[in-house]
Structure formats: C-alpha cells, structure tokens
Amino acid sequence: SYELTQPPSVSVSPGQTARITCSGDALPKQSAYWYQQKTGQAPVLIIYKDTERPSGIPERISGSSSGTIVTLTISGVQAEDEADYYCQSTDSSGSYWVFGGGTKLTVL
Amino acid sequence: QVQLVQSGAEVKKPGASVKVSCKASGYTFTNYYIHWLRQSPGQGLEWMAIINPSGGSTRYAQKFQGRVAMTRDTSTSTVYMDLSSLRSEDTAVYYCARGGTSGFDFWGQGTLVTVSS
C-alpha cells in the first residue's frame, strides 16, 4: 500500500524556521495537503494543493513541492506552533487517501 | 458557517458494532464528499472511507473492507459510519471530515469509541 514518510520530530527555537518534509512516490502526480493538530483537538487544514493557504492561515506558513518531496515551512516559529503536523495525499490513481505518520514540532 | 457535529462517545464490547453519525450544516450537503478517519491513542491519522452524499456511492480503505459501511440521509444532512466486529485495536477517536479538491477543510469534533470487555 502507498505510504507517505515524515520525520517523527522537528525542534526549533522561537523565531527560527521549521521545515517538515514528506516523501511519497506519487507526489509528483498527486497534490499534497498539510494539517496541524494540537493536543486534544481535531486537525486543521493549513496547506492545500501543495502550496495554497486557506483563509485565516498566516503567511509565515507555506508549502512547496519538488519531485517526490513536499515541504511545510513555518517561518518565525512561535510557541503556538507547537503541534503535530500531518501531510496527506492520495495514491497514484487518486482513489485512496493516505496520511504521513506525523511530525511533532517542538518549540524549544 | 460550516459545521460537522458528531454523535457522542461509545463503549462497546469486542465483537459488537458501532454506528457514529455526522450531521452537516452551513452548506449544500450534496455538493461535498464526506470522509471518515480515525486516530488511535497516541497514533497518527488513518483514512477509512468516503461517501458521495449526492448518489450515496462509497469507497473503503482495503483494511476496513467488509467491516465498515457508510450511509447518508439527505433529509437530515447526516452521514453514518457503521463499524462491525469490533476489537480492542478499534479503540480510537473517529472523525468525519468534508472533502474536496481543497482537502479536508472542515472536521467534526471527533467521537471516542472504546472497545473493551
């Protein structure tokens, strides 16, 4: 079955830039999405179609794509950004939805 | 405003079935697919199933084939997820989410299903 691979954890100091990667063989063909989940809450969509931001998501959150890797970048990290981040896409046929294992962002 | 409101927590015994509901409001129900996802304690998100509220067609993750069924009631804008033959590994928070080309843009609040003897 298709898999998306994320690092389990990323740590940065406040004000620095956090980058979280997600790799998958079908990513050149299928769009990627990113979700932020804080403890005890439902996930929130923060990036769609690789690079687009839903309304209300700050500009310091951005997405990029290069081949089989997509990257979530959070600039000027703040304490409130501490959360789990999940990438999501579909298999090459677009028929089944898949999530990465999640990355815990720790703000030091 | 768009809202997905799920039914309350459930406690079930192994081998039983559970039915979780998800009531949509604030948009045209038949214009967007609804997905079910789950999150086991301390684990990541897992996609389970999708339903087209317009025609009722469904698709299920291979892992859940034969055990899960999604239905909808267009008169009440509600989607249901039935999971049968429950085992302890099915203990999780179950989410419904509205899906489209913009991703899972709205989520229910989650329903905790506990499977325990």
Coordinates of C-alpha atoms in Angstrom, one line a residue:
Chain A
S1 CA 0.0 0.0 0.0
Y2 CA 1.1 3.6 -0.6
E3 CA 3.0 5.4 2.1
L4 CA 4.0 8.9 2.9
T5 CA 7.1 9.4 5.1
Q6 CA 7.6 12.2 7.5
P7 CA 10.3 12.7 10.2
P8 CA 8.9 11.9 13.7
S9 CA 10.1 15.1 15.2
V10 CA 11.5 18.6 14.5
S11 CA 12.7 21.0 17.1
V12 CA 13.4 24.7 16.6
S13 CA 13.9 27.8 18.8
P14 CA 11.3 30.6 18.7
G15 CA 11.8 32.9 15.7
Q16 CA 13.6 30.3 13.7
T17 CA 12.3 28.5 10.6
A18 CA 10.9 25.0 10.8
R19 CA 10.9 22.7 7.8
I20 CA 9.0 19.5 7.7
T21 CA 9.3 17.1 4.8
C22 CA 7.0 14.5 3.4
S23 CA 8.1 12.0 0.7
G24 CA 6.0 9.7 -1.5
D25 CA 6.3 8.2 -4.9
A26 CA 3.0 9.6 -6.2
L27 CA 3.6 13.2 -5.0
P28 CA 4.8 14.4 -8.5
K29 CA 1.3 13.4 -9.7
Q30 CA -1.0 14.0 -6.7
S31 CA -1.5 17.1 -4.6
A32 CA -0.3 17.3 -1.1
Y33 CA -2.1 18.7 1.9
W34 CA -0.9 19.6 5.4
Y35 CA -2.8 19.6 8.7
Q36 CA -2.0 21.0 12.1
Q37 CA -3.2 19.1 15.2
K38 CA -2.9 20.4 18.7
T39 CA -3.4 18.2 21.7
G40 CA -7.0 17.1 22.2
Q41 CA -8.2 19.0 19.1
A42 CA -9.3 18.0 15.6
P43 CA -6.8 18.6 12.8
V44 CA -6.9 21.9 10.9
L45 CA -6.1 22.3 7.2
I46 CA -3.2 24.7 6.8
I47 CA -2.0 24.0 3.2
Y48 CA -3.8 22.5 0.2
K49 CA -2.7 21.7 -3.3
D50 CA 0.9 21.7 -2.3
T51 CA 1.2 25.5 -1.8
E52 CA -2.1 27.1 -1.2
R53 CA -3.2 28.6 2.1
P54 CA -6.8 28.5 3.3
S55 CA -8.1 31.8 4.5
G56 CA -7.1 32.6 8.0
I57 CA -3.8 30.8 7.8
P58 CA -0.8 33.2 8.4
E59 CA 1.6 33.9 5.5
R60 CA 4.5 32.6 7.6
I61 CA 3.1 29.1 6.9
S62 CA 4.0 27.9 3.4
G63 CA 4.2 24.8 1.3
S64 CA 6.5 23.7 -1.5
S65 CA 6.9 20.7 -3.8
S66 CA 9.9 19.2 -5.6
G67 CA 9.5 15.8 -7.2
T68 CA 8.7 13.2 -4.6
I69 CA 9.1 15.5 -1.7
V70 CA 6.8 18.2 -0.3
T71 CA 7.9 20.6 2.4
L72 CA 5.9 22.5 5.0
T73 CA 7.8 25.7 6.1
I74 CA 6.9 27.7 9.2
S75 CA 8.8 30.9 9.4
G76 CA 9.3 32.9 12.6
V77 CA 8.1 29.9 14.7
Q78 CA 6.1 30.8 17.8
A79 CA 5.2 28.8 20.8
E80 CA 1.6 28.5 19.5
D81 CA 3.0 26.5 16.5
E82 CA 3.9 23.6 18.8
A83 CA 1.7 20.8 17.4
D84 CA 1.6 17.6 15.3
Y85 CA 1.8 18.1 11.6
Y86 CA 0.5 15.6 9.0
C87 CA 0.9 15.5 5.3
Q88 CA -1.8 13.9 3.2
S89 CA -2.3 12.9 -0.4
T90 CA -3.8 10.1 -2.5
D91 CA -2.4 7.1 -4.2
S92 CA -1.4 7.4 -7.9
S93 CA -4.9 6.6 -9.0
G94 CA -6.4 9.2 -6.8
S95 CA -8.8 6.6 -5.3
Y96 CA -7.4 6.2 -1.8
W97 CA -6.4 8.8 0.7
V98 CA -3.2 8.5 2.8
F99 CA -1.6 10.3 5.7
G100 CA 2.0 10.6 6.7
G101 CA 2.9 9.3 10.1
G102 CA 3.0 12.9 11.5
T103 CA 5.8 15.1 12.8
K104 CA 5.8 16.6 16.3
L105 CA 7.1 20.2 16.2
T106 CA 8.7 21.2 19.4
V107 CA 9.4 24.9 20.1
L108 CA 12.4 25.0 22.4
Chain B
Q1 CA -20.9 28.6 9.0
V2 CA -20.0 25.1 8.0
Q3 CA -20.3 22.6 10.9
L4 CA -20.0 18.9 11.2
V5 CA -21.4 17.6 14.5
Q6 CA -20.8 14.1 15.5
S7 CA -22.6 11.8 18.0
G8 CA -21.3 11.1 21.4
A9 CA -18.7 8.7 22.8
E10 CA -19.4 5.0 22.7
V11 CA -18.2 2.0 24.8
K12 CA -18.6 -1.4 23.1
K13 CA -17.6 -5.0 23.8
P14 CA -15.4 -6.9 21.4
G15 CA -17.4 -8.4 18.5
A16 CA -20.1 -5.7 18.7
S17 CA -20.9 -3.0 16.2
V18 CA -20.9 0.8 16.5
K19 CA -22.7 3.5 14.5
V20 CA -21.4 7.0 14.5
S21 CA -23.3 9.9 13.0
C22 CA -22.1 13.2 11.5
K23 CA -24.6 16.0 10.9
A24 CA -23.6 18.6 8.4
S25 CA -24.9 22.2 8.3
G26 CA -24.0 25.5 6.7
Y27 CA -23.5 24.3 3.2
T28 CA -25.3 22.3 0.5
F29 CA -24.9 18.7 1.8
T30 CA -24.9 17.0 -1.6
N31 CA -22.1 19.2 -3.0
Y32 CA -19.2 17.8 -1.0
Y33 CA -17.9 14.3 -0.2
I34 CA -17.7 13.2 3.4
H35 CA -14.8 11.1 4.7
W36 CA -14.3 9.1 7.9
L37 CA -10.9 9.0 9.5
R38 CA -9.7 7.7 12.8
Q39 CA -6.9 8.2 15.3
S40 CA -5.8 5.6 17.7
P41 CA -4.5 6.7 21.1
G42 CA -1.1 8.4 20.6
Q43 CA -1.1 7.5 16.9
G44 CA -1.5 9.2 13.6
L45 CA -4.5 9.8 11.3
E46 CA -5.9 6.9 9.2
W47 CA -8.3 7.3 6.3
M48 CA -11.2 4.8 6.4
A49 CA -13.9 5.7 3.9
I50 CA -15.6 8.2 1.7
I51 CA -19.3 8.7 0.7
N52 CA -20.8 10.9 -2.1
P53 CA -23.8 12.3 -0.4
S54 CA -25.4 13.0 -3.7
G55 CA -25.7 9.5 -5.0
G56 CA -24.6 7.5 -2.0
S57 CA -21.7 5.8 -3.6
T58 CA -18.9 4.7 -1.2
R59 CA -15.3 3.6 -1.2
Y60 CA -13.5 2.0 1.7
A61 CA -9.9 1.5 2.6
Q62 CA -8.8 -2.1 2.0
K63 CA -8.0 -2.5 5.7
F64 CA -11.7 -2.0 6.6
Q65 CA -13.4 -3.7 3.6
G66 CA -16.2 -6.0 4.9
R67 CA -16.3 -4.3 8.3
V68 CA -17.3 -0.7 7.6
A69 CA -20.3 0.8 5.9
M70 CA -21.1 4.4 5.2
T71 CA -24.7 5.6 4.6
R72 CA -26.3 9.0 4.4
D73 CA -29.7 10.6 5.0
T74 CA -30.2 13.6 2.7
S75 CA -33.3 14.7 4.5
T76 CA -31.3 15.4 7.6
S77 CA -27.9 16.1 6.0
T78 CA -26.4 13.3 8.1
V79 CA -23.8 10.7 7.3
Y80 CA -23.4 7.5 9.3
M81 CA -20.4 5.1 9.8
D82 CA -21.0 1.6 10.9
L83 CA -18.1 -0.5 12.0
S84 CA -18.7 -4.1 12.9
S85 CA -16.8 -7.0 14.5
L86 CA -15.1 -4.5 16.9
R87 CA -11.8 -5.4 18.5
S88 CA -9.6 -3.6 21.0
E89 CA -7.5 -2.2 18.2
D90 CA -10.5 -0.2 17.0
T91 CA -10.4 1.9 20.1
A92 CA -9.9 5.4 18.6
V93 CA -11.3 8.8 18.0
Y94 CA -13.3 8.7 14.8
Y95 CA -13.6 11.9 12.8
C96 CA -15.8 12.9 9.8
A97 CA -14.4 15.5 7.5
R98 CA -15.7 17.3 4.5
G99 CA -13.5 16.6 1.5
G100 CA -12.9 18.2 -1.9
T101 CA -10.0 19.4 -4.1
S102 CA -9.1 21.8 -1.2
G103 CA -8.5 18.9 1.1
F104 CA -10.3 18.0 4.4
D105 CA -11.4 21.6 5.0
F106 CA -13.9 21.0 7.9
W107 CA -13.8 18.4 10.5
G108 CA -16.2 17.1 13.1
Q109 CA -15.3 17.3 16.8
G110 CA -14.4 13.6 17.0
T111 CA -16.1 10.6 18.6
L112 CA -14.3 8.4 21.0
V113 CA -15.1 4.7 20.5
T114 CA -13.7 2.5 23.3
V115 CA -13.7 -1.3 22.7
S116 CA -13.3 -3.2 26.0
S117 CA -14.6 -6.3 27.6

